[in-house]
Short mmCIF file of C-alpha atoms in Angstrom, two decimals:
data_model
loop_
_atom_site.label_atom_id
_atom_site.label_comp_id
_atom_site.label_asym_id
_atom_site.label_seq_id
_atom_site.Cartn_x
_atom_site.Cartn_y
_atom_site.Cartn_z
CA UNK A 370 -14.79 18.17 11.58
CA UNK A 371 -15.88 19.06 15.01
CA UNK A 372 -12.77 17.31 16.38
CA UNK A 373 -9.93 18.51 14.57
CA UNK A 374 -9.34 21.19 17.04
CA UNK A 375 -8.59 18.60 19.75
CA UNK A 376 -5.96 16.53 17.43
CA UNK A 377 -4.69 19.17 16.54
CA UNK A 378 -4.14 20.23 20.09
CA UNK A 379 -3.06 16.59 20.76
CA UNK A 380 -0.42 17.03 17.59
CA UNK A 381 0.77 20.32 19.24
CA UNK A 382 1.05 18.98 22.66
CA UNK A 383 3.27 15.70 21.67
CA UNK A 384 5.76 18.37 20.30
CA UNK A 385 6.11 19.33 24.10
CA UNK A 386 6.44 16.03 25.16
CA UNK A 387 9.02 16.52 27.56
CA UNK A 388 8.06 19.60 29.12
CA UNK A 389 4.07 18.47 29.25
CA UNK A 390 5.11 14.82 30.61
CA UNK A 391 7.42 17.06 33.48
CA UNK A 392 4.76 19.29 34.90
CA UNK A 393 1.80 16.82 34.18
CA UNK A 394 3.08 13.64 34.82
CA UNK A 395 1.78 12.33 31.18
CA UNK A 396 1.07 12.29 28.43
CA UNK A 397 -2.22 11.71 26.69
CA UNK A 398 -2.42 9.30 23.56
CA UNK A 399 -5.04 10.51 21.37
CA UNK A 400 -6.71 7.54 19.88
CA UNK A 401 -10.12 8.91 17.34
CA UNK A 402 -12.15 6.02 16.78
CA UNK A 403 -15.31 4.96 14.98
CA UNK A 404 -16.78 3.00 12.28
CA UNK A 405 -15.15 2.52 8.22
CA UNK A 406 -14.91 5.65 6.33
CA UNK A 407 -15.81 8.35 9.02
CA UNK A 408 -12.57 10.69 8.03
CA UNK A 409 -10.64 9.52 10.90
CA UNK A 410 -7.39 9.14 8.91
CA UNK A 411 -7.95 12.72 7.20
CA UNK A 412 -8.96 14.64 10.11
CA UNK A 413 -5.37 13.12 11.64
CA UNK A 414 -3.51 14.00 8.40
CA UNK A 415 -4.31 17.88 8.97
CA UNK A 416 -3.38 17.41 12.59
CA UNK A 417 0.21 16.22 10.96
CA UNK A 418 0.11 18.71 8.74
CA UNK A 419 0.20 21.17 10.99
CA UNK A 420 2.97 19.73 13.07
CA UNK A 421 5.00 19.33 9.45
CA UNK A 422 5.32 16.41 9.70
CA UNK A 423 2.46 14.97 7.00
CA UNK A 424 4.86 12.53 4.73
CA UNK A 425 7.14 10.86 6.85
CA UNK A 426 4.28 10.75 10.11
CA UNK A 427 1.90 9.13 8.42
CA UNK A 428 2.52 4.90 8.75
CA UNK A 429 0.02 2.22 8.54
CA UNK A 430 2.58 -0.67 9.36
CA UNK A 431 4.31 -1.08 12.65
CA UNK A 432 7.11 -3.25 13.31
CA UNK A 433 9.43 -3.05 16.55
CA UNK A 434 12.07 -1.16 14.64
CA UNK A 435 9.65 1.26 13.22
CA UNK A 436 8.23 2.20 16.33
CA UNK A 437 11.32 2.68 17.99
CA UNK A 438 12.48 4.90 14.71
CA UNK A 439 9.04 7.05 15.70
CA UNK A 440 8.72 7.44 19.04
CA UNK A 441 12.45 8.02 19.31
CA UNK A 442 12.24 11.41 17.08
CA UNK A 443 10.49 14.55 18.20
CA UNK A 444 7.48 15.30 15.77
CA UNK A 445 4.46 13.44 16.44
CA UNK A 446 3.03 11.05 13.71
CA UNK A 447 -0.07 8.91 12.73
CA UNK A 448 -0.65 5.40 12.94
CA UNK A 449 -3.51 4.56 10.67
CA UNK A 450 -5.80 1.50 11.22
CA UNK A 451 -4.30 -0.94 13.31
CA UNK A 452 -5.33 -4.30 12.78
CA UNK A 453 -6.92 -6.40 15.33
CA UNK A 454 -3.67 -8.59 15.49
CA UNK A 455 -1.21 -6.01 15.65
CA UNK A 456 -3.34 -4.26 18.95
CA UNK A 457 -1.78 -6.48 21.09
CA UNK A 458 1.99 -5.29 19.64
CA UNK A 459 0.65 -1.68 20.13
CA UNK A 460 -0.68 -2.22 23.41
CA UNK A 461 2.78 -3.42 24.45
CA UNK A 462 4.29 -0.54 22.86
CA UNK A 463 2.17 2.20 24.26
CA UNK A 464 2.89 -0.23 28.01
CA UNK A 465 6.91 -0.22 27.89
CA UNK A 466 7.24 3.75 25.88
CA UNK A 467 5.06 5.87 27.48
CA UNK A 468 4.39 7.34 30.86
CA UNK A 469 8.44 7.52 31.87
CA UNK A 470 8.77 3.75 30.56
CA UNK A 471 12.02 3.04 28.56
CA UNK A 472 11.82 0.44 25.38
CA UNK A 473 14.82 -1.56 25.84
CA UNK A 474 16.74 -4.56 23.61
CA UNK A 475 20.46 -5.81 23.84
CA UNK A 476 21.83 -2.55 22.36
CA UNK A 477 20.16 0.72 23.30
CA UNK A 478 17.24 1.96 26.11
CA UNK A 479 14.52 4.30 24.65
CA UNK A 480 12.45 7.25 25.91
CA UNK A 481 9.68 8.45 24.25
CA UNK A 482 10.53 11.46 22.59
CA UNK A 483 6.66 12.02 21.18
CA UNK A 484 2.81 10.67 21.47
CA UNK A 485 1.81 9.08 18.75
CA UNK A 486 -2.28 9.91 17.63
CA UNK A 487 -3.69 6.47 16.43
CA UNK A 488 -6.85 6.17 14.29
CA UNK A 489 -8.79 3.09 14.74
CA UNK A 490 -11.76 1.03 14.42
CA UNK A 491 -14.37 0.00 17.15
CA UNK A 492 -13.06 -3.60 17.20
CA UNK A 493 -9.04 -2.36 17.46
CA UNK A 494 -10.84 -0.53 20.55
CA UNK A 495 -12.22 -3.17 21.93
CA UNK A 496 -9.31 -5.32 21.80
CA UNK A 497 -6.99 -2.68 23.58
CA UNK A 498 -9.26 -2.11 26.11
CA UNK A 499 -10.06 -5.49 26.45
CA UNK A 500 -8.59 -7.07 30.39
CA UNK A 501 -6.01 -9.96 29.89
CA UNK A 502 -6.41 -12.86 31.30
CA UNK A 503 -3.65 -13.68 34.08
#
């Protein structure tokens, strides 16, 4: 558990969202990574936990409407073991919310409010930090 201080921290800091993302000029995501069954998803549940935001932060499905719904409130929350399919969806979202972006559809513009902390595995990783082909 040598990294729960630092998602903790990361937990902590996406409370201050605003004010960090004004003097900084962003925001980190916190993405722990690393191979089945490590205690990535528990080591992010305490990190909640101390936010208080454990059993409404913690989602392992994300849709468009969902993410909106999460980034759009003000305590940070968890999303646990992305699939390899829905990286490129949360590559897209991290793209358009974060970093002063706005998420936009025919009714409504939205600001992050939060930074999400996202446990993965390598191959989720590998296919965020994969280039895309232009």
């Amino acid at each position: 558990m040598v990294l729960l201080p630092y998602f903790t921290a990361a937990a902590i800091l996406s409370l201050f969202y605003h004010e960090v993302h004004r003097r900084c000029g962003s925001v980190a995501i916190a993405i722990v990574y690393g191979s089945v069954s490590k205690g990535k998803s528990n080591l992010l549940k305490i990190a909640l936990a101390v936010c208080n935001n454990m059993e409404k932060g913690f989602i392992s499905h994300l849709t468009e409407s969902s993410s909106r719904q999460k980034i759009g409130g003000s305590l940070p929350f968890v999303y646990d073991d992305p699939s390899v399919n829905s990286a490129t969806k949360l590559k897209q979202m991290i793209i358009e919310a974060y970093g002063g972006g706005v998420m936009e559809n025919r009714k409504e513009q939205l600001a992050a409010q939060c930074a999400p902390l996202i446990s993965a595995n390598l191959d989720v990783v590998d296919k965020l930090t994969a280039d895309v082909p232009r």
